[in-house]
Structure formats: structure tokens, C-alpha cells
Amino acid sequence: MPETVRIPWLHDRHNHTSFFASLTGCLNLEGLSLQEAIARIGALPKDQVSMVFGWHSAKLPFTAEDLRRLPPAIIVNFSLHGFVLSGEAPAMLAASQPELVAKRNDKDWCERNLAYLLETFSHTAHLTAEKLAIHMDRMEALGLAVADDMLLPGEEALQVIQGSRWGKHIKCWATPRTFKTLGRQAQEACAGLKFFMDGALGSGTAGIDGQFLDGRKGLLLHEDEGLRRILGEAHGFGKALAIHAIGDLAIEQAIRVLEGLHRDGLDFPYVRLEHVQFIRLAQARRAKELGLTLSLQPNFNSDSVDYADRLAPEWLEINNPFRMLIDEAGFVPGRDLILGSDGMPHGVENALQWSLFPAFPGQRMTVEEVVAGYGADPGRSGWSLLEIDREARRVKLLESKAEA
């Protein structure tokens, strides 16, 4: 018999608010057939570069000839790792983004410059107050009150966010390069600095201690000494850190360098390790000793199904080891284990679906653990009503409303 559960609006601790909001009104290829996608892109303007997202390269295998015939567009992979340019886009972007055009087929360069690419995509799509309002209204309908913006593209986007009714509730993080371009007040408003250690599973560039089924090996973006220097320089800003590390090699490197900095007396106000999908128990315990916060995404439990074509079975099973982190390493949801979605997809329904009914038992969390891990923003009050059918292994969002 299905049960109904009421939970408060949640705070998505890892999202890309300005990026996703800027895409409002842009073409989304999610769920389209190849023929439909080509037709929809073909209807875009020919005199400007359009942003297109939601592209699954395996499901929508555009040929070089397809891309040549289409209007100018930046077509971004659904994982945000990887893109292609269509039509006259290379010529139209050559003056303003010469490196992006020249290096677009260099996968290693694209992974090493992911933050720059996402910021460029955000600028191209252009965030407005209207787009932000539409996006945040949609988030509320999905059961989210607010979301941390983990990759602020620049001061203009921050001004849009701060000028909105969500301004006091959205915490913005920026890469060091973007942070340095901000004015003093904008820098003070930033929650912290964002760093990347490795790539992603979808692109076969997550830094795992092994290889993908096609023989590819993951990518570490830094040598230890270079990372130590970068983080040491960041220490002078007095800001918190958020460090993207998916694979166990990347997690190991991040913890190892942070331990060295700690021994030298260089501690940060607050450090989050983002994603940590393949963290080992010994690493988790070291992270706990350092006082680090782990930031994970329950919806990425689905990677254990979606990426069975590129990850060996043993890797699928140890992805997102929530039970180990909570029961053995002692992390507490909402305290030093926080949850978000990365916008893939947004909303409480998917988070609870994959938490309650994951592919592997070690990924399971209770409703209470998920709610605590996301947390609620006291300034944004609302509730969601969900139907949980344990026999059918299904979660359905029935309603989401602001408090009366």
C-alpha cells in the first residue's frame, strides 16, 4: 500500500543555479529522437549562436555533416562534460573565444578547462532576472527552496541573483580566476572558491584507480605540488573551499594535499569535497579527522545503472557508499554529509527515488537522512507531498507548495 510523506522544501547544496537559470528558454534535447533533435536545432536562428543543452552523445550521434548543415549553436552534453559547435558557430565565435574554437575537439583540454567552458556557456545564454524567476519557481514546484550556485560565471550574474527575492538565500561559489575579477563587495558575498581535481564518469575522465571498460584511464588535473601551490595561494583569500573529486585517486590527492597544508598550519574556514562517488573507508576516516564536509548527490546512484557500459561491476557497486559513510565512518547527514543534485536532475522526487530504491544496498538512505542531508532554509518555507510505493519501488511527487 503506497504511503504519503510530507517533507519541508529542501536546500539543494550542490547545483549550478546561474547556469541552469540562464538556459531558460534555450532548446533542451532531452528525450528527443535524433530526427527530432536535428529538426529542432534546424529551426534556430541563423544570425546568432544559440545555446542547446540536454545532448546525449550516445543517443543523438550527430555526424559531421549534420553539424555542418545546422544553424550556429553550442550543443552541450547533458553531463556538462563535452560539447560540439554546429553551423557557422566556429567562425562566429573565433574572435571572442578563439581558444574554445581551436581546442573544442581536444577532450583533455576541455576537461582541464571545464570551469572556463561552463562560465562561457553561461555568458552566451545570459542570465536575466526573468530567467532566474522562472527557474526558481520551477525549483519550488520540484520541492526545492534554494540551491547553492557552485560555479558563479561573473559579477553580472551575482548582481541578478542578489537583486532577486532569493538573493539572501543562494550561496555562490566561484573559481579563483572568476573570483579575482569580482569587486570587493562581490568577493565578500561569495561563499567560497571552487576547484576541480578530475573529470566525470560520463566522459571517462573521473580519476579512478583503474580503467574504464574501453581502456580509458581517468584524469587528474593537477600534480601534487601544483595543487599545493594553488590551494596555498587561495588560503590568502580567507575563503571556504569546495573541491570537485569524483574518483578515488582524485579524492586521495585532495586529502593528501590538505593534510600537508594542515601540518604546515594552513587551514581553511570550511572545506567541502564535492561528489566523492568512489571514496574508500580509509579516505573517509581521514576526511573526518581533517574536519572536511562531504557533499554528495543521491541521484548519482543512478550512475551504477547508466554507466554499466563503461564501468566494471565492482566500480558500480562502490559508487556513492552512503551506508559506509554514515554507519562506519561516522558522517552525519546535515552536519558533515550534505546533499544536492548537481541539477541532474533537479528536485526531491529523483533524490528520494534513488535513495530509497538504489541499485545496491550500500547506496540506500532513509527519508529522514535525505531530508537532513539537504536541509531546509529557514527563510524559504514550503512543503512537498510525496507518494512512496515500496512494493513498486517508486517515489512520486504529488504536490509542492509554499507555506500559507
mmCIF file of C-alpha atoms in Angstrom:
data_model
loop_
_atom_site.group_PDB
_atom_site.id
_atom_site.type_symbol
_atom_site.label_atom_id
_atom_site.label_comp_id
_atom_site.label_asym_id
_atom_site.label_seq_id
_atom_site.Cartn_x
_atom_site.Cartn_y
_atom_site.Cartn_z
ATOM 1 C CA MET A 1 0.000 0.000 0.000
ATOM 2 C CA PRO A 2 1.570 3.357 -1.004
ATOM 3 C CA GLU A 3 2.242 5.827 1.801
ATOM 4 C CA THR A 4 2.226 9.623 1.621
ATOM 5 C CA VAL A 5 5.028 11.602 3.226
ATOM 6 C CA ARG A 6 5.206 15.340 3.769
ATOM 7 C CA ILE A 7 8.634 16.953 3.921
ATOM 8 C CA PRO A 8 9.793 20.596 4.035
ATOM 9 C CA TRP A 9 11.153 22.391 0.995
ATOM 10 C CA LEU A 10 14.812 21.447 0.738
ATOM 11 C CA HIS A 11 18.087 23.278 0.127
ATOM 12 C CA ASP A 12 19.999 21.807 -2.821
ATOM 13 C CA ARG A 13 23.597 22.015 -1.584
ATOM 14 C CA HIS A 14 25.229 21.477 -4.979
ATOM 15 C CA ASN A 15 23.742 22.992 -8.086
ATOM 16 C CA HIS A 16 24.633 25.430 -10.865
ATOM 17 C CA THR A 17 21.843 27.935 -10.432
ATOM 18 C CA SER A 18 23.090 30.737 -12.651
ATOM 19 C CA PHE A 19 23.996 28.273 -15.416
ATOM 20 C CA PHE A 20 20.720 26.355 -15.426
ATOM 21 C CA ALA A 21 18.673 29.517 -14.992
ATOM 22 C CA SER A 22 20.481 31.137 -17.928
ATOM 23 C CA LEU A 23 19.406 28.176 -20.085
ATOM 24 C CA THR A 24 15.734 29.033 -19.527
ATOM 25 C CA GLY A 25 14.161 29.308 -22.960
ATOM 26 C CA CYS A 26 17.068 27.541 -24.668
ATOM 27 C CA LEU A 27 16.486 24.337 -26.627
ATOM 28 C CA ASN A 28 16.601 21.165 -24.500
ATOM 29 C CA LEU A 29 17.251 17.952 -26.471
ATOM 30 C CA GLU A 30 16.383 15.652 -23.556
ATOM 31 C CA GLY A 31 14.052 12.868 -24.711
ATOM 32 C CA LEU A 32 14.125 13.785 -28.400
ATOM 33 C CA SER A 33 14.941 11.353 -31.186
ATOM 34 C CA LEU A 34 17.850 12.120 -33.499
ATOM 35 C CA GLN A 35 15.458 13.222 -36.226
ATOM 36 C CA GLU A 36 13.507 15.447 -33.817
ATOM 37 C CA ALA A 37 16.698 16.976 -32.409
ATOM 38 C CA ILE A 38 18.019 17.845 -35.873
ATOM 39 C CA ALA A 39 14.678 19.389 -36.802
ATOM 40 C CA ARG A 40 14.506 21.471 -33.609
ATOM 41 C CA ILE A 41 18.078 22.726 -33.940
ATOM 42 C CA GLY A 42 17.425 23.400 -37.609
ATOM 43 C CA ALA A 43 14.694 25.880 -36.646
ATOM 44 C CA LEU A 44 17.070 28.040 -34.562
ATOM 45 C CA PRO A 45 18.196 31.487 -35.794
ATOM 46 C CA LYS A 46 20.972 31.556 -38.369
ATOM 47 C CA ASP A 47 22.307 35.004 -37.432
ATOM 48 C CA GLN A 48 23.349 34.258 -33.800
ATOM 49 C CA VAL A 49 24.937 31.494 -31.748
ATOM 50 C CA SER A 50 22.266 29.634 -29.754
ATOM 51 C CA MET A 51 22.759 27.542 -26.626
ATOM 52 C CA VAL A 52 21.429 23.979 -26.772
ATOM 53 C CA PHE A 53 21.608 21.548 -23.850
ATOM 54 C CA GLY A 54 20.490 18.065 -22.831
ATOM 55 C CA TRP A 55 22.511 16.344 -25.569
ATOM 56 C CA HIS A 56 23.232 12.624 -25.031
ATOM 57 C CA SER A 57 26.072 11.918 -27.436
ATOM 58 C CA ALA A 58 25.316 8.173 -27.485
ATOM 59 C CA LYS A 59 21.586 8.661 -28.108
ATOM 60 C CA LEU A 60 21.996 11.576 -30.526
ATOM 61 C CA PRO A 61 25.095 10.750 -32.607
ATOM 62 C CA PHE A 62 25.296 13.829 -34.813
ATOM 63 C CA THR A 63 27.514 13.337 -37.850
ATOM 64 C CA ALA A 64 29.943 15.973 -39.061
ATOM 65 C CA GLU A 65 27.588 16.595 -41.971
ATOM 66 C CA ASP A 66 24.609 17.027 -39.612
ATOM 67 C CA LEU A 67 26.507 19.664 -37.650
ATOM 68 C CA ARG A 68 27.757 21.447 -40.760
ATOM 69 C CA ARG A 69 24.215 21.924 -42.110
ATOM 70 C CA LEU A 70 22.653 23.173 -38.846
ATOM 71 C CA PRO A 71 22.337 26.809 -37.658
ATOM 72 C CA PRO A 72 25.120 28.094 -35.354
ATOM 73 C CA ALA A 73 24.854 26.648 -31.856
ATOM 74 C CA ILE A 74 26.841 25.432 -28.861
ATOM 75 C CA ILE A 75 25.399 21.979 -28.127
ATOM 76 C CA VAL A 76 26.302 20.895 -24.586
ATOM 77 C CA ASN A 77 26.322 17.327 -23.305
ATOM 78 C CA PHE A 78 23.770 16.552 -20.586
ATOM 79 C CA SER A 79 26.638 15.775 -18.182
ATOM 80 C CA LEU A 80 28.083 19.254 -18.930
ATOM 81 C CA HIS A 81 31.307 17.483 -19.940
ATOM 82 C CA GLY A 82 31.642 17.798 -23.703
ATOM 83 C CA PHE A 83 30.122 19.965 -26.424
ATOM 84 C CA VAL A 84 30.060 20.459 -30.181
ATOM 85 C CA LEU A 85 29.685 23.524 -32.378
ATOM 86 C CA SER A 86 27.296 23.486 -35.313
ATOM 87 C CA GLY A 87 26.983 25.504 -38.499
ATOM 88 C CA GLU A 88 28.815 28.813 -38.551
ATOM 89 C CA ALA A 89 29.365 28.842 -34.775
ATOM 90 C CA PRO A 90 33.150 28.309 -35.057
ATOM 91 C CA ALA A 91 33.517 31.323 -37.355
ATOM 92 C CA MET A 92 31.156 33.465 -35.280
ATOM 93 C CA LEU A 93 32.985 32.653 -32.006
ATOM 94 C CA ALA A 94 36.519 32.798 -33.384
ATOM 95 C CA ALA A 95 37.125 36.425 -32.421
ATOM 96 C CA SER A 96 35.652 36.328 -28.895
ATOM 97 C CA GLN A 97 36.544 32.725 -27.910
ATOM 98 C CA PRO A 98 39.497 31.670 -30.084
ATOM 99 C CA GLU A 99 40.799 29.031 -27.669
ATOM 100 C CA LEU A 100 37.383 27.403 -27.253
ATOM 101 C CA VAL A 101 37.049 27.134 -31.042
ATOM 102 C CA ALA A 102 40.591 25.872 -31.582
ATOM 103 C CA LYS A 103 40.522 23.306 -28.738
ATOM 104 C CA ARG A 104 36.912 22.129 -28.958
ATOM 105 C CA ASN A 105 37.869 18.609 -30.109
ATOM 106 C CA ASP A 106 40.664 18.228 -27.556
ATOM 107 C CA LYS A 107 38.984 16.234 -24.774
ATOM 108 C CA ASP A 108 41.891 16.626 -22.385
ATOM 109 C CA TRP A 109 41.868 20.412 -22.788
ATOM 110 C CA CYS A 110 38.089 20.533 -22.364
ATOM 111 C CA GLU A 111 38.265 18.624 -19.086
ATOM 112 C CA ARG A 112 41.105 20.770 -17.782
ATOM 113 C CA ASN A 113 39.170 23.908 -18.662
ATOM 114 C CA LEU A 114 35.650 22.780 -17.717
ATOM 115 C CA ALA A 115 35.014 25.715 -15.391
ATOM 116 C CA TYR A 116 36.000 28.192 -18.119
ATOM 117 C CA LEU A 117 33.722 26.430 -20.611
ATOM 118 C CA LEU A 118 30.722 26.414 -18.280
ATOM 119 C CA GLU A 119 31.261 30.081 -17.498
ATOM 120 C CA THR A 120 31.429 30.795 -21.244
ATOM 121 C CA PHE A 121 28.211 28.856 -21.820
ATOM 122 C CA SER A 122 26.532 30.849 -19.042
ATOM 123 C CA HIS A 123 27.651 34.135 -20.579
ATOM 124 C CA THR A 124 26.400 33.017 -24.004
ATOM 125 C CA ALA A 125 22.965 32.027 -22.661
ATOM 126 C CA HIS A 126 22.916 35.202 -20.463
ATOM 127 C CA LEU A 127 21.194 35.206 -17.092
ATOM 128 C CA THR A 128 18.376 37.711 -16.603
ATOM 129 C CA ALA A 129 16.073 38.452 -13.676
ATOM 130 C CA GLU A 130 13.159 36.961 -15.619
ATOM 131 C CA LYS A 131 15.058 33.751 -16.345
ATOM 132 C CA LEU A 132 16.071 33.386 -12.704
ATOM 133 C CA ALA A 133 12.474 33.859 -11.534
ATOM 134 C CA ILE A 134 11.165 31.240 -13.965
ATOM 135 C CA HIS A 135 13.899 28.808 -12.941
ATOM 136 C CA MET A 136 13.421 29.268 -9.196
ATOM 137 C CA ASP A 137 9.647 28.969 -9.491
ATOM 138 C CA ARG A 138 10.285 25.665 -11.213
ATOM 139 C CA MET A 139 12.621 24.612 -8.394
ATOM 140 C CA GLU A 140 9.893 25.322 -5.844
ATOM 141 C CA ALA A 141 7.486 23.175 -7.855
ATOM 142 C CA LEU A 142 10.057 20.381 -7.571
ATOM 143 C CA GLY A 143 10.341 20.765 -3.800
ATOM 144 C CA LEU A 144 13.457 22.934 -3.551
ATOM 145 C CA ALA A 145 13.545 26.244 -1.718
ATOM 146 C CA VAL A 146 17.043 27.359 -2.724
ATOM 147 C CA ALA A 147 20.232 25.966 -4.211
ATOM 148 C CA ASP A 148 23.937 26.680 -3.829
ATOM 149 C CA ASP A 149 25.409 28.015 -7.070
ATOM 150 C CA MET A 150 28.701 26.148 -7.345
ATOM 151 C CA LEU A 151 30.080 27.981 -10.375
ATOM 152 C CA LEU A 152 29.308 31.680 -10.494
ATOM 153 C CA PRO A 153 30.190 32.936 -14.005
ATOM 154 C CA GLY A 154 30.825 36.546 -13.023
ATOM 155 C CA GLU A 155 29.689 39.688 -11.255
ATOM 156 C CA GLU A 156 26.773 40.354 -13.606
ATOM 157 C CA ALA A 157 25.165 37.035 -12.675
ATOM 158 C CA LEU A 158 25.778 37.729 -8.982
ATOM 159 C CA GLN A 159 24.010 41.077 -9.309
ATOM 160 C CA VAL A 160 20.986 39.354 -10.871
ATOM 161 C CA ILE A 161 20.879 36.847 -8.013
ATOM 162 C CA GLN A 162 21.365 39.458 -5.285
ATOM 163 C CA GLY A 163 18.656 41.648 -6.790
ATOM 164 C CA SER A 164 16.117 38.817 -6.641
ATOM 165 C CA ARG A 165 13.938 37.621 -3.773
ATOM 166 C CA TRP A 166 16.295 34.642 -3.427
ATOM 167 C CA GLY A 167 19.366 36.848 -3.114
ATOM 168 C CA LYS A 168 19.966 36.267 0.605
ATOM 169 C CA HIS A 169 19.481 32.526 0.289
ATOM 170 C CA ILE A 170 21.573 31.430 -2.730
ATOM 171 C CA LYS A 171 25.219 30.893 -1.795
ATOM 172 C CA CYS A 172 27.568 31.481 -4.725
ATOM 173 C CA TRP A 173 30.954 29.810 -5.217
ATOM 174 C CA ALA A 174 33.486 30.898 -7.845
ATOM 175 C CA THR A 175 36.698 29.605 -9.346
ATOM 176 C CA PRO A 176 39.814 31.552 -8.315
ATOM 177 C CA ARG A 177 40.048 33.030 -11.808
ATOM 178 C CA THR A 178 36.497 34.369 -11.684
ATOM 179 C CA PHE A 179 36.840 35.388 -8.030
ATOM 180 C CA LYS A 180 39.771 37.674 -8.917
ATOM 181 C CA THR A 181 37.610 39.528 -11.463
ATOM 182 C CA LEU A 182 34.974 40.418 -8.854
ATOM 183 C CA GLY A 183 34.776 43.690 -6.974
ATOM 184 C CA ARG A 184 35.451 43.731 -3.247
ATOM 185 C CA GLN A 185 31.793 43.553 -2.219
ATOM 186 C CA ALA A 186 31.134 40.716 -4.669
ATOM 187 C CA GLN A 187 34.120 38.812 -3.302
ATOM 188 C CA GLU A 188 32.797 39.235 0.224
ATOM 189 C CA ALA A 189 29.425 37.921 -0.932
ATOM 190 C CA CYS A 190 30.947 34.725 -2.352
ATOM 191 C CA ALA A 191 30.651 31.692 -0.085
ATOM 192 C CA GLY A 192 33.957 30.289 -1.256
ATOM 193 C CA LEU A 193 36.266 29.074 -4.001
ATOM 194 C CA LYS A 194 35.660 26.098 -6.307
ATOM 195 C CA PHE A 195 38.411 23.742 -7.503
ATOM 196 C CA PHE A 196 38.421 20.689 -9.782
ATOM 197 C CA MET A 197 40.543 17.570 -9.222
ATOM 198 C CA ASP A 198 39.278 15.286 -12.003
ATOM 199 C CA GLY A 199 36.732 14.965 -14.797
ATOM 200 C CA ALA A 200 33.475 12.997 -14.893
ATOM 201 C CA LEU A 201 32.151 9.468 -15.321
ATOM 202 C CA GLY A 202 30.201 10.211 -18.480
ATOM 203 C CA SER A 203 33.289 11.424 -20.288
ATOM 204 C CA GLY A 204 35.514 8.683 -18.866
ATOM 205 C CA THR A 205 37.731 11.219 -17.111
ATOM 206 C CA ALA A 206 36.896 10.688 -13.429
ATOM 207 C CA GLY A 207 40.129 9.935 -11.557
ATOM 208 C CA ILE A 208 39.565 6.305 -10.576
ATOM 209 C CA ASP A 209 42.332 3.891 -9.598
ATOM 210 C CA GLY A 210 41.691 1.644 -12.565
ATOM 211 C CA GLN A 211 40.399 1.992 -16.062
ATOM 212 C CA PHE A 212 37.104 2.220 -17.879
ATOM 213 C CA LEU A 213 35.838 -0.738 -19.898
ATOM 214 C CA ASP A 214 37.010 0.847 -23.140
ATOM 215 C CA GLY A 215 40.550 1.084 -21.785
ATOM 216 C CA ARG A 216 40.484 4.784 -20.932
ATOM 217 C CA LYS A 217 42.061 5.951 -17.707
ATOM 218 C CA GLY A 218 40.803 8.770 -15.554
ATOM 219 C CA LEU A 219 42.295 12.230 -15.468
ATOM 220 C CA LEU A 220 43.927 14.078 -12.596
ATOM 221 C CA LEU A 221 44.029 17.780 -13.347
ATOM 222 C CA HIS A 222 46.953 18.614 -11.035
ATOM 223 C CA GLU A 223 50.269 17.341 -9.794
ATOM 224 C CA ASP A 224 50.547 17.412 -6.002
ATOM 225 C CA GLU A 225 52.994 20.301 -5.921
ATOM 226 C CA GLY A 226 50.911 22.379 -8.304
ATOM 227 C CA LEU A 227 47.760 21.720 -6.298
ATOM 228 C CA ARG A 228 49.546 22.579 -3.070
ATOM 229 C CA ARG A 229 50.677 25.886 -4.591
ATOM 230 C CA ILE A 230 47.183 26.714 -5.900
ATOM 231 C CA LEU A 231 45.480 25.963 -2.592
ATOM 232 C CA GLY A 232 48.229 27.757 -0.700
ATOM 233 C CA GLU A 233 47.601 30.880 -2.760
ATOM 234 C CA ALA A 234 43.857 30.532 -2.164
ATOM 235 C CA HIS A 235 44.481 30.482 1.578
ATOM 236 C CA GLY A 236 45.222 34.195 1.394
ATOM 237 C CA PHE A 237 41.634 34.944 0.367
ATOM 238 C CA GLY A 238 40.319 33.599 3.682
ATOM 239 C CA LYS A 239 37.521 31.748 1.905
ATOM 240 C CA ALA A 240 35.971 28.306 2.210
ATOM 241 C CA LEU A 241 36.866 25.671 -0.404
ATOM 242 C CA ALA A 242 34.709 23.343 -2.488
ATOM 243 C CA ILE A 243 36.789 20.659 -4.225
ATOM 244 C CA HIS A 244 35.359 18.537 -7.058
ATOM 245 C CA ALA A 245 36.761 14.987 -6.709
ATOM 246 C CA ILE A 246 34.802 12.019 -8.094
ATOM 247 C CA GLY A 247 37.309 9.176 -8.342
ATOM 248 C CA ASP A 248 39.286 7.602 -5.515
ATOM 249 C CA LEU A 249 42.613 8.835 -6.957
ATOM 250 C CA ALA A 250 41.309 12.411 -7.050
ATOM 251 C CA ILE A 251 39.886 12.084 -3.530
ATOM 252 C CA GLU A 252 43.201 10.702 -2.295
ATOM 253 C CA GLN A 253 45.116 13.581 -3.835
ATOM 254 C CA ALA A 254 42.798 16.208 -2.362
ATOM 255 C CA ILE A 255 43.007 14.725 1.141
ATOM 256 C CA ARG A 256 46.773 14.184 0.896
ATOM 257 C CA VAL A 257 47.458 17.802 -0.087
ATOM 258 C CA LEU A 258 45.042 19.176 2.506
ATOM 259 C CA GLU A 259 46.760 17.062 5.188
ATOM 260 C CA GLY A 260 50.109 18.549 4.166
ATOM 261 C CA LEU A 261 48.748 22.088 4.286
ATOM 262 C CA HIS A 262 47.237 21.370 7.695
ATOM 263 C CA ARG A 263 50.605 20.189 9.025
ATOM 264 C CA ASP A 264 52.059 23.486 7.820
ATOM 265 C CA GLY A 265 49.382 25.459 9.634
ATOM 266 C CA LEU A 266 47.383 26.385 6.514
ATOM 267 C CA ASP A 267 43.787 25.595 7.420
ATOM 268 C CA PHE A 268 40.665 26.949 5.737
ATOM 269 C CA PRO A 269 37.435 28.173 7.355
ATOM 270 C CA TYR A 270 35.484 25.294 5.789
ATOM 271 C CA VAL A 271 36.253 22.654 3.168
ATOM 272 C CA ARG A 272 33.773 20.624 1.135
ATOM 273 C CA LEU A 273 34.731 17.657 -1.029
ATOM 274 C CA GLU A 274 32.223 17.519 -3.876
ATOM 275 C CA HIS A 275 30.792 14.266 -5.317
ATOM 276 C CA VAL A 276 33.371 11.787 -3.808
ATOM 277 C CA GLN A 277 31.455 8.958 -5.502
ATOM 278 C CA PHE A 278 34.264 6.417 -5.066
ATOM 279 C CA ILE A 279 35.588 7.350 -1.655
ATOM 280 C CA ARG A 280 37.109 4.493 0.353
ATOM 281 C CA LEU A 281 36.596 3.900 4.080
ATOM 282 C CA ALA A 282 40.184 4.825 4.982
ATOM 283 C CA GLN A 283 39.861 8.047 2.978
ATOM 284 C CA ALA A 284 36.535 8.846 4.641
ATOM 285 C CA ARG A 285 38.099 8.457 8.074
ATOM 286 C CA ARG A 286 40.993 10.767 7.137
ATOM 287 C CA ALA A 287 38.498 13.305 5.774
ATOM 288 C CA LYS A 288 36.613 13.056 9.055
ATOM 289 C CA GLU A 289 39.789 13.682 11.044
ATOM 290 C CA LEU A 290 40.505 16.788 8.958
ATOM 291 C CA GLY A 291 37.016 18.109 9.645
ATOM 292 C CA LEU A 292 36.004 18.034 5.982
ATOM 293 C CA THR A 293 32.396 18.057 4.816
ATOM 294 C CA LEU A 294 31.378 15.582 2.123
ATOM 295 C CA SER A 295 28.900 16.841 -0.474
ATOM 296 C CA LEU A 296 27.194 14.067 -2.470
ATOM 297 C CA GLN A 297 24.268 13.616 -4.842
ATOM 298 C CA PRO A 298 21.836 10.721 -4.171
ATOM 299 C CA ASN A 299 20.558 10.910 -7.757
ATOM 300 C CA PHE A 300 24.048 9.838 -8.885
ATOM 301 C CA ASN A 301 23.216 6.392 -7.507
ATOM 302 C CA SER A 302 21.751 6.056 -10.999
ATOM 303 C CA ASP A 303 25.304 6.083 -12.397
ATOM 304 C CA SER A 304 25.525 2.473 -11.199
ATOM 305 C CA VAL A 305 22.918 1.692 -13.852
ATOM 306 C CA ASP A 306 23.543 4.326 -16.504
ATOM 307 C CA TYR A 307 27.292 3.694 -16.735
ATOM 308 C CA ALA A 308 27.291 -0.094 -16.699
ATOM 309 C CA ASP A 309 28.562 0.197 -20.270
ATOM 310 C CA ARG A 310 31.800 1.867 -19.158
ATOM 311 C CA LEU A 311 32.462 0.827 -15.539
ATOM 312 C CA ALA A 312 33.342 -2.659 -14.288
ATOM 313 C CA PRO A 313 30.810 -4.255 -11.863
ATOM 314 C CA GLU A 314 32.999 -3.655 -8.806
ATOM 315 C CA TRP A 315 33.009 0.079 -9.515
ATOM 316 C CA LEU A 316 29.251 0.167 -9.999
ATOM 317 C CA GLU A 317 28.763 -1.362 -6.548
ATOM 318 C CA ILE A 318 31.000 1.036 -4.605
ATOM 319 C CA ASN A 319 29.556 4.204 -6.183
ATOM 320 C CA ASN A 320 28.030 6.582 -3.602
ATOM 321 C CA PRO A 321 28.700 4.461 -0.475
ATOM 322 C CA PHE A 322 26.255 6.248 1.804
ATOM 323 C CA ARG A 323 25.881 3.445 4.332
ATOM 324 C CA MET A 324 29.626 3.184 4.762
ATOM 325 C CA LEU A 325 29.952 6.933 5.230
ATOM 326 C CA ILE A 326 27.158 7.088 7.810
ATOM 327 C CA ASP A 327 27.423 3.738 9.603
ATOM 328 C CA GLU A 328 31.191 3.151 9.565
ATOM 329 C CA ALA A 329 32.958 6.491 9.014
ATOM 330 C CA GLY A 330 30.527 8.386 11.247
ATOM 331 C CA PHE A 331 29.418 11.170 8.903
ATOM 332 C CA VAL A 332 26.131 12.765 9.922
ATOM 333 C CA PRO A 333 23.605 13.916 7.283
ATOM 334 C CA GLY A 334 23.134 17.658 7.553
ATOM 335 C CA ARG A 335 26.257 18.153 9.644
ATOM 336 C CA ASP A 336 29.305 16.946 7.697
ATOM 337 C CA LEU A 337 27.458 14.998 4.996
ATOM 338 C CA ILE A 338 25.402 17.309 2.794
ATOM 339 C CA LEU A 339 23.320 16.509 -0.268
ATOM 340 C CA GLY A 340 22.411 18.126 -3.561
ATOM 341 C CA SER A 341 21.564 17.220 -7.138
ATOM 342 C CA ASP A 342 24.055 18.954 -9.462
ATOM 343 C CA GLY A 343 20.870 19.655 -11.448
ATOM 344 C CA MET A 344 20.933 16.152 -12.966
ATOM 345 C CA PRO A 345 18.029 16.182 -12.497
ATOM 346 C CA HIS A 346 16.657 18.764 -10.080
ATOM 347 C CA GLY A 347 14.117 18.005 -7.400
ATOM 348 C CA VAL A 348 13.277 15.866 -4.390
ATOM 349 C CA GLU A 349 11.494 13.106 -6.301
ATOM 350 C CA ASN A 350 14.612 11.793 -8.006
ATOM 351 C CA ALA A 351 16.758 12.165 -4.891
ATOM 352 C CA LEU A 352 14.344 10.063 -2.845
ATOM 353 C CA GLN A 353 13.748 7.571 -5.649
ATOM 354 C CA TRP A 354 17.432 6.664 -5.819
ATOM 355 C CA SER A 355 17.933 6.863 -2.050
ATOM 356 C CA LEU A 356 15.085 4.549 -1.128
ATOM 357 C CA PHE A 357 15.391 2.193 -4.107
ATOM 358 C CA PRO A 358 19.018 2.202 -5.259
ATOM 359 C CA ALA A 359 20.784 -0.356 -7.404
ATOM 360 C CA PHE A 360 22.925 -1.501 -4.435
ATOM 361 C CA PRO A 361 22.150 -1.694 -0.694
ATOM 362 C CA GLY A 362 25.176 0.397 0.265
ATOM 363 C CA GLN A 363 23.628 3.386 -1.508
ATOM 364 C CA ARG A 364 20.389 3.363 0.477
ATOM 365 C CA MET A 365 19.305 6.230 2.732
ATOM 366 C CA THR A 366 16.106 6.850 4.636
ATOM 367 C CA VAL A 367 13.726 9.735 4.009
ATOM 368 C CA GLU A 368 14.910 11.296 7.268
ATOM 369 C CA GLU A 369 18.577 11.072 6.227
ATOM 370 C CA VAL A 370 17.887 12.646 2.841
ATOM 371 C CA VAL A 371 15.880 15.495 4.358
ATOM 372 C CA ALA A 372 18.606 16.138 6.944
ATOM 373 C CA GLY A 373 21.335 15.991 4.301
ATOM 374 C CA TYR A 374 19.645 18.548 2.085
ATOM 375 C CA GLY A 375 18.428 20.652 4.978
ATOM 376 C CA ALA A 376 15.826 23.392 4.858
ATOM 377 C CA ASP A 377 16.351 27.134 4.536
ATOM 378 C CA PRO A 378 14.525 28.877 7.416
ATOM 379 C CA GLY A 379 13.843 31.884 5.211
ATOM 380 C CA ARG A 380 12.089 29.884 2.472
ATOM 381 C CA SER A 381 9.188 27.902 3.907
ATOM 382 C CA GLY A 382 7.194 25.369 1.962
ATOM 383 C CA TRP A 383 6.432 21.654 1.818
ATOM 384 C CA SER A 384 6.275 18.736 -0.576
ATOM 385 C CA LEU A 385 3.875 15.804 -0.504
ATOM 386 C CA LEU A 386 5.243 12.564 -1.907
ATOM 387 C CA GLU A 387 3.804 9.133 -2.525
ATOM 388 C CA ILE A 388 6.147 6.241 -1.734
ATOM 389 C CA ASP A 389 5.207 2.841 -3.126
ATOM 390 C CA ARG A 390 7.694 0.385 -1.634
ATOM 391 C CA GLU A 391 6.237 -2.604 -3.437
ATOM 392 C CA ALA A 392 6.585 -0.911 -6.830
ATOM 393 C CA ARG A 393 9.851 0.766 -5.722
ATOM 394 C CA ARG A 394 8.604 4.152 -6.854
ATOM 395 C CA VAL A 395 8.540 7.707 -5.471
ATOM 396 C CA LYS A 396 6.150 10.271 -6.912
ATOM 397 C CA LEU A 397 5.951 13.993 -6.082
ATOM 398 C CA LEU A 398 2.261 14.800 -5.645
ATOM 399 C CA GLU A 399 2.362 18.455 -4.648
ATOM 400 C CA SER A 400 4.731 21.244 -3.654
ATOM 401 C CA LYS A 401 3.504 24.462 -2.039
ATOM 402 C CA ALA A 402 4.712 27.483 -0.121
ATOM 403 C CA GLU A 403 3.617 27.730 3.487
ATOM 404 C CA ALA A 404 0.396 29.674 3.853
#
